[in-house]
PDB file of C-alpha atoms in Angstrom:
ATOM      1  CA  MET A   1     -12.274  63.212  32.130  1.00 48.00           C
ATOM      2  CA  SER A   2      -9.828  60.927  29.962  1.00 58.00           C
ATOM      3  CA  SER A   3     -11.691  59.670  26.841  1.00 86.00           C
ATOM      4  CA  TYR A   4     -14.011  56.808  27.791  1.00 91.00           C
ATOM      5  CA  ILE A   5     -14.371  55.754  24.141  1.00 94.00           C
ATOM      6  CA  ASN A   6     -13.793  51.951  23.848  1.00 96.00           C
ATOM      7  CA  LYS A   7     -12.388  51.461  27.301  1.00 96.00           C
ATOM      8  CA  GLU A   8     -14.183  48.577  28.745  1.00 96.00           C
ATOM      9  CA  ILE A   9     -16.436  49.242  31.713  1.00 97.00           C
ATOM     10  CA  LYS A  10     -15.431  48.876  35.098  1.00 97.00           C
ATOM     11  CA  PRO A  11     -16.391  45.966  37.713  1.00 97.00           C
ATOM     12  CA  PHE A  12     -19.251  46.943  40.038  1.00 97.00           C
ATOM     13  CA  ASN A  13     -22.187  44.995  42.066  1.00 98.00           C
ATOM     14  CA  ALA A  14     -25.250  46.806  43.277  1.00 98.00           C
ATOM     15  CA  LYS A  15     -29.004  46.177  43.794  1.00 98.00           C
ATOM     16  CA  ALA A  16     -31.559  47.104  41.331  1.00 98.00           C
ATOM     17  CA  TYR A  17     -35.399  47.433  41.445  1.00 98.00           C
ATOM     18  CA  GLN A  18     -37.596  46.601  38.505  1.00 98.00           C
ATOM     19  CA  ALA A  19     -41.031  45.963  37.875  1.00 93.00           C
ATOM     20  CA  GLY A  20     -41.685  45.163  41.647  1.00 96.00           C
ATOM     21  CA  ASP A  21     -38.482  43.087  42.501  1.00 98.00           C
ATOM     22  CA  PHE A  22     -35.321  43.900  43.920  1.00 98.00           C
ATOM     23  CA  PHE A  23     -32.187  41.961  42.307  1.00 98.00           C
ATOM     24  CA  ASP A  24     -28.004  42.116  42.071  1.00 98.00           C
ATOM     25  CA  VAL A  25     -26.678  43.621  38.837  1.00 98.00           C
ATOM     26  CA  SER A  26     -23.032  43.333  37.935  1.00 98.00           C
ATOM     27  CA  ASP A  27     -20.899  44.749  35.156  1.00 97.00           C
ATOM     28  CA  ALA A  28     -21.516  41.154  33.530  1.00 97.00           C
ATOM     29  CA  ASP A  29     -25.167  41.932  33.118  1.00 97.00           C
ATOM     30  CA  LEU A  30     -23.969  44.724  30.820  1.00 97.00           C
ATOM     31  CA  LYS A  31     -22.005  42.222  28.352  1.00 95.00           C
ATOM     32  CA  GLY A  32     -23.251  40.534  25.657  1.00 97.00           C
ATOM     33  CA  LYS A  33     -25.445  43.180  24.092  1.00 97.00           C
ATOM     34  CA  TRP A  34     -25.955  46.701  23.915  1.00 98.00           C
ATOM     35  CA  SER A  35     -26.562  48.619  27.076  1.00 98.00           C
ATOM     36  CA  VAL A  36     -27.276  52.285  28.049  1.00 98.00           C
ATOM     37  CA  VAL A  37     -25.988  53.475  31.531  1.00 98.00           C
ATOM     38  CA  PHE A  38     -28.209  56.419  32.223  1.00 98.00           C
ATOM     39  CA  PHE A  39     -26.845  58.214  35.373  1.00 98.00           C
ATOM     40  CA  TYR A  40     -29.226  61.042  37.108  1.00 98.00           C
ATOM     41  CA  PRO A  41     -28.699  63.260  39.834  1.00 97.00           C
ATOM     42  CA  ALA A  42     -31.687  61.854  42.297  1.00 97.00           C
ATOM     43  CA  ASP A  43     -34.896  60.595  42.606  1.00 97.00           C
ATOM     44  CA  PHE A  44     -37.749  62.847  43.579  1.00 96.00           C
ATOM     45  CA  THR A  45     -36.330  65.817  41.639  1.00 94.00           C
ATOM     46  CA  PHE A  46     -37.435  67.861  38.770  1.00 93.00           C
ATOM     47  CA  VAL A  47     -35.421  67.348  35.405  1.00 96.00           C
ATOM     48  CA  CYS A  48     -34.975  63.597  36.012  1.00 96.00           C
ATOM     49  CA  PRO A  49     -38.698  62.401  35.799  1.00 96.00           C
ATOM     50  CA  THR A  50     -38.865  64.109  32.717  1.00 96.00           C
ATOM     51  CA  GLU A  51     -36.003  62.402  31.420  1.00 97.00           C
ATOM     52  CA  LEU A  52     -36.724  58.978  32.829  1.00 98.00           C
ATOM     53  CA  GLY A  53     -40.226  59.114  31.726  1.00 97.00           C
ATOM     54  CA  ASP A  54     -38.956  59.930  27.954  1.00 98.00           C
ATOM     55  CA  LEU A  55     -36.748  56.700  28.126  1.00 98.00           C
ATOM     56  CA  ALA A  56     -39.897  54.741  29.391  1.00 98.00           C
ATOM     57  CA  ASP A  57     -42.177  56.042  26.588  1.00 98.00           C
ATOM     58  CA  ASN A  58     -39.165  54.804  24.193  1.00 98.00           C
ATOM     59  CA  TYR A  59     -38.080  51.804  25.818  1.00 98.00           C
ATOM     60  CA  GLU A  60     -39.778  49.303  23.361  1.00 98.00           C
ATOM     61  CA  GLU A  61     -37.862  51.074  20.506  1.00 98.00           C
ATOM     62  CA  PHE A  62     -34.342  50.355  22.527  1.00 98.00           C
ATOM     63  CA  LYS A  63     -35.640  46.861  23.366  1.00 98.00           C
ATOM     64  CA  LYS A  64     -36.453  46.240  19.686  1.00 98.00           C
ATOM     65  CA  LEU A  65     -32.664  47.175  19.043  1.00 98.00           C
ATOM     66  CA  GLY A  66     -31.619  44.805  21.489  1.00 98.00           C
ATOM     67  CA  VAL A  67     -30.829  47.642  24.289  1.00 98.00           C
ATOM     68  CA  GLU A  68     -31.274  47.255  27.844  1.00 98.00           C
ATOM     69  CA  ILE A  69     -31.339  50.540  29.925  1.00 98.00           C
ATOM     70  CA  TYR A  70     -29.884  50.914  33.082  1.00 98.00           C
ATOM     71  CA  SER A  71     -30.744  54.000  34.737  1.00 98.00           C
ATOM     72  CA  VAL A  72     -28.280  54.746  37.508  1.00 98.00           C
ATOM     73  CA  SER A  73     -28.458  57.467  40.706  1.00 98.00           C
ATOM     74  CA  THR A  74     -26.780  57.503  44.383  1.00 98.00           C
ATOM     75  CA  ASP A  75     -30.189  57.046  45.958  1.00 98.00           C
ATOM     76  CA  THR A  76     -30.676  53.225  47.284  1.00 98.00           C
ATOM     77  CA  HIS A  77     -32.633  50.608  45.342  1.00 98.00           C
ATOM     78  CA  PHE A  78     -35.276  51.106  48.158  1.00 98.00           C
ATOM     79  CA  THR A  79     -35.619  54.854  47.177  1.00 97.00           C
ATOM     80  CA  HIS A  80     -36.282  53.664  43.575  1.00 98.00           C
ATOM     81  CA  LYS A  81     -39.038  51.577  44.399  1.00 98.00           C
ATOM     82  CA  ALA A  82     -40.786  54.101  46.745  1.00 98.00           C
ATOM     83  CA  TRP A  83     -40.567  56.729  43.638  1.00 97.00           C
ATOM     84  CA  HIS A  84     -41.906  54.122  41.024  1.00 97.00           C
ATOM     85  CA  ASP A  85     -44.801  53.688  43.314  1.00 97.00           C
ATOM     86  CA  SER A  86     -45.615  57.216  44.018  1.00 97.00           C
ATOM     87  CA  SER A  87     -44.945  58.817  40.647  1.00 97.00           C
ATOM     88  CA  GLU A  88     -47.132  58.516  37.598  1.00 96.00           C
ATOM     89  CA  THR A  89     -44.138  59.029  35.385  1.00 97.00           C
ATOM     90  CA  ILE A  90     -41.904  57.065  37.094  1.00 97.00           C
ATOM     91  CA  GLY A  91     -44.529  54.262  37.559  1.00 97.00           C
ATOM     92  CA  LYS A  92     -44.055  53.829  33.813  1.00 97.00           C
ATOM     93  CA  ILE A  93     -40.556  52.797  33.946  1.00 98.00           C
ATOM     94  CA  GLN A  94     -40.200  49.246  33.083  1.00 98.00           C
ATOM     95  CA  PHE A  95     -36.148  49.049  32.792  1.00 98.00           C
ATOM     96  CA  PRO A  96     -33.871  48.421  35.771  1.00 98.00           C
ATOM     97  CA  MET A  97     -33.331  51.477  38.266  1.00 98.00           C
ATOM     98  CA  ILE A  98     -29.558  51.011  39.809  1.00 98.00           C
ATOM     99  CA  GLY A  99     -28.992  51.913  43.440  1.00 98.00           C
ATOM    100  CA  ASP A 100     -25.578  53.158  44.206  1.00 98.00           C
ATOM    101  CA  PRO A 101     -25.420  54.696  47.304  1.00 98.00           C
ATOM    102  CA  THR A 102     -21.897  53.953  47.629  1.00 97.00           C
ATOM    103  CA  GLY A 103     -21.337  55.982  44.595  1.00 98.00           C
ATOM    104  CA  THR A 104     -18.928  53.056  43.276  1.00 97.00           C
ATOM    105  CA  ILE A 105     -20.418  52.821  39.809  1.00 98.00           C
ATOM    106  CA  THR A 106     -20.864  56.676  39.590  1.00 98.00           C
ATOM    107  CA  ARG A 107     -17.050  57.061  40.364  1.00 97.00           C
ATOM    108  CA  ASN A 108     -16.235  54.263  37.921  1.00 97.00           C
ATOM    109  CA  PHE A 109     -17.887  56.498  35.257  1.00 97.00           C
ATOM    110  CA  ASP A 110     -16.396  59.717  36.637  1.00 96.00           C
ATOM    111  CA  VAL A 111     -19.663  61.090  37.031  1.00 97.00           C
ATOM    112  CA  MET A 112     -19.875  61.862  40.732  1.00 98.00           C
ATOM    113  CA  ILE A 113     -20.391  65.180  41.964  1.00 97.00           C
ATOM    114  CA  GLU A 114     -18.202  64.652  45.383  1.00 97.00           C
ATOM    115  CA  GLU A 115     -19.451  67.660  46.994  1.00 97.00           C
ATOM    116  CA  GLU A 116     -23.004  66.620  46.751  1.00 97.00           C
ATOM    117  CA  GLY A 117     -22.655  63.116  46.691  1.00 97.00           C
ATOM    118  CA  ILE A 118     -24.897  62.944  43.279  1.00 97.00           C
ATOM    119  CA  ALA A 119     -24.125  61.882  39.709  1.00 97.00           C
ATOM    120  CA  GLU A 120     -23.763  64.278  36.422  1.00 97.00           C
ATOM    121  CA  ARG A 121     -26.278  63.761  33.601  1.00 98.00           C
ATOM    122  CA  GLY A 122     -23.965  61.212  32.260  1.00 98.00           C
ATOM    123  CA  THR A 123     -25.033  58.632  29.328  1.00 98.00           C
ATOM    124  CA  PHE A 124     -23.105  55.945  28.512  1.00 98.00           C
ATOM    125  CA  VAL A 125     -23.742  53.621  25.484  1.00 98.00           C
ATOM    126  CA  ILE A 126     -21.812  50.226  26.198  1.00 98.00           C
ATOM    127  CA  ASP A 127     -21.430  47.534  23.201  1.00 98.00           C
ATOM    128  CA  PRO A 128     -21.702  43.843  23.856  1.00 98.00           C
ATOM    129  CA  GLU A 129     -18.055  43.608  24.418  1.00 97.00           C
ATOM    130  CA  GLY A 130     -18.695  45.983  27.561  1.00 97.00           C
ATOM    131  CA  LYS A 131     -16.813  48.802  25.879  1.00 97.00           C
ATOM    132  CA  ILE A 132     -17.919  52.377  25.798  1.00 98.00           C
ATOM    133  CA  GLN A 133     -19.078  53.767  22.497  1.00 97.00           C
ATOM    134  CA  ILE A 134     -21.066  57.015  23.229  1.00 97.00           C
ATOM    135  CA  VAL A 135     -20.274  59.354  26.019  1.00 97.00           C
ATOM    136  CA  GLU A 136     -22.651  62.280  26.907  1.00 96.00           C
ATOM    137  CA  ILE A 137     -22.631  64.699  29.754  1.00 96.00           C
ATOM    138  CA  ASN A 138     -25.126  67.194  30.484  1.00 95.00           C
ATOM    139  CA  ALA A 139     -25.152  70.016  32.855  1.00 93.00           C
ATOM    140  CA  GLY A 140     -27.685  69.517  35.745  1.00 92.00           C
ATOM    141  CA  GLY A 141     -30.286  71.775  33.946  1.00 93.00           C
ATOM    142  CA  ILE A 142     -30.018  70.191  30.782  1.00 96.00           C
ATOM    143  CA  GLY A 143     -32.188  67.494  30.357  1.00 96.00           C
ATOM    144  CA  ARG A 144     -31.733  64.502  27.537  1.00 97.00           C
ATOM    145  CA  ASP A 145     -33.760  63.241  24.560  1.00 97.00           C
ATOM    146  CA  ALA A 146     -34.696  59.382  23.979  1.00 98.00           C
ATOM    147  CA  GLN A 147     -35.089  59.902  20.461  1.00 97.00           C
ATOM    148  CA  ASP A 148     -31.778  61.443  19.722  1.00 96.00           C
ATOM    149  CA  LEU A 149     -29.886  58.716  21.977  1.00 98.00           C
ATOM    150  CA  LEU A 150     -31.942  56.000  19.916  1.00 98.00           C
ATOM    151  CA  ARG A 151     -30.402  57.731  16.669  1.00 97.00           C
ATOM    152  CA  LYS A 152     -26.906  57.359  17.960  1.00 97.00           C
ATOM    153  CA  ILE A 153     -27.313  53.667  19.052  1.00 98.00           C
ATOM    154  CA  LYS A 154     -28.445  53.070  15.892  1.00 98.00           C
ATOM    155  CA  ALA A 155     -25.563  54.681  14.037  1.00 97.00           C
ATOM    156  CA  ALA A 156     -23.069  53.026  16.613  1.00 97.00           C
ATOM    157  CA  GLN A 157     -24.687  49.680  15.962  1.00 98.00           C
ATOM    158  CA  TYR A 158     -24.238  50.347  12.394  1.00 97.00           C
ATOM    159  CA  VAL A 159     -20.614  51.400  12.118  1.00 96.00           C
ATOM    160  CA  ALA A 160     -19.843  47.803  14.787  1.00 97.00           C
ATOM    161  CA  ALA A 161     -21.706  45.925  12.072  1.00 96.00           C
ATOM    162  CA  HIS A 162     -20.101  47.530   8.966  1.00 96.00           C
ATOM    163  CA  PRO A 163     -16.362  47.925   9.015  1.00 94.00           C
ATOM    164  CA  GLY A 164     -15.173  50.746   7.261  1.00 93.00           C
ATOM    165  CA  GLU A 165     -17.882  52.723   7.104  1.00 93.00           C
ATOM    166  CA  VAL A 166     -18.872  55.658   9.121  1.00 93.00           C
ATOM    167  CA  CYS A 167     -22.082  57.806   9.736  1.00 94.00           C
ATOM    168  CA  PRO A 168     -22.090  61.432   9.129  1.00 91.00           C
ATOM    169  CA  ALA A 169     -23.619  63.959  11.134  1.00 92.00           C
ATOM    170  CA  LYS A 170     -27.677  63.838  11.577  1.00 93.00           C
ATOM    171  CA  TRP A 171     -27.389  60.380  10.114  1.00 94.00           C
ATOM    172  CA  GLN A 172     -30.645  58.740  10.622  1.00 94.00           C
ATOM    173  CA  GLU A 173     -31.301  54.638   9.694  1.00 94.00           C
ATOM    174  CA  GLY A 174     -31.569  53.842   6.178  1.00 93.00           C
ATOM    175  CA  GLU A 175     -29.802  57.164   4.872  1.00 94.00           C
ATOM    176  CA  ALA A 176     -26.337  57.110   3.215  1.00 91.00           C
ATOM    177  CA  THR A 177     -22.912  56.299   5.096  1.00 91.00           C
ATOM    178  CA  LEU A 178     -19.619  56.956   4.148  1.00 86.00           C
ATOM    179  CA  ALA A 179     -16.486  54.950   3.083  1.00 86.00           C
ATOM    180  CA  PRO A 180     -13.320  57.141   4.435  1.00 79.00           C
ATOM    181  CA  SER A 181     -10.894  57.142   1.687  1.00 78.00           C
ATOM    182  CA  LEU A 182      -8.265  59.263   0.001  1.00 73.00           C
ATOM    183  CA  ASP A 183     -11.091  60.104  -2.887  1.00 76.00           C
ATOM    184  CA  LEU A 184     -13.531  61.852  -0.181  1.00 68.00           C
ATOM    185  CA  VAL A 185     -10.659  64.090   1.340  1.00 77.00           C
ATOM    186  CA  GLY A 186     -11.765  67.592   0.568  1.00 74.00           C
ATOM    187  CA  LYS A 187     -14.887  66.567  -1.215  1.00 68.00           C
ATOM    188  CA  ILE A 188     -17.222  66.723   1.807  1.00 75.00           C
TER     189      ILE A 188
END
């Protein structure tokens, strides 16, 4: 996988399910705000509902940061609705659930497992210009953590708003940042 950092997302058009409605979504909808594109292997599975439930439990925090979450699997938008209606955990989801049955979006982000027709556990944070700022891909059996994703988004937003500053490891909102310079070389 070549680096996706600072690359603009590729065009796509898809159908999504959200809060009882089906609607069209495209790459244009991700621009103008911070977005998370959260790929997962399949509806009605095991690790996936724990991750999506964690995002749902933290969705208000993402919204406070001006971030929209888009979950994506190669299931259809109809399957997303059926899962939403039948699972207590998935029923909490208020963010868009994009159906990608053709695999176009999944391939655009290079997270398609071709022999299975499903997505890797890929997380992509996209800035308001439509450029990818964070990429994380986990093996199928390893779930992701919404709190850590929030921390990374806060760091990405801070760096975007404060050119010349960077966030060190484990940085939390309000903590000191670094201003890279010759004075810091060998002192950290």
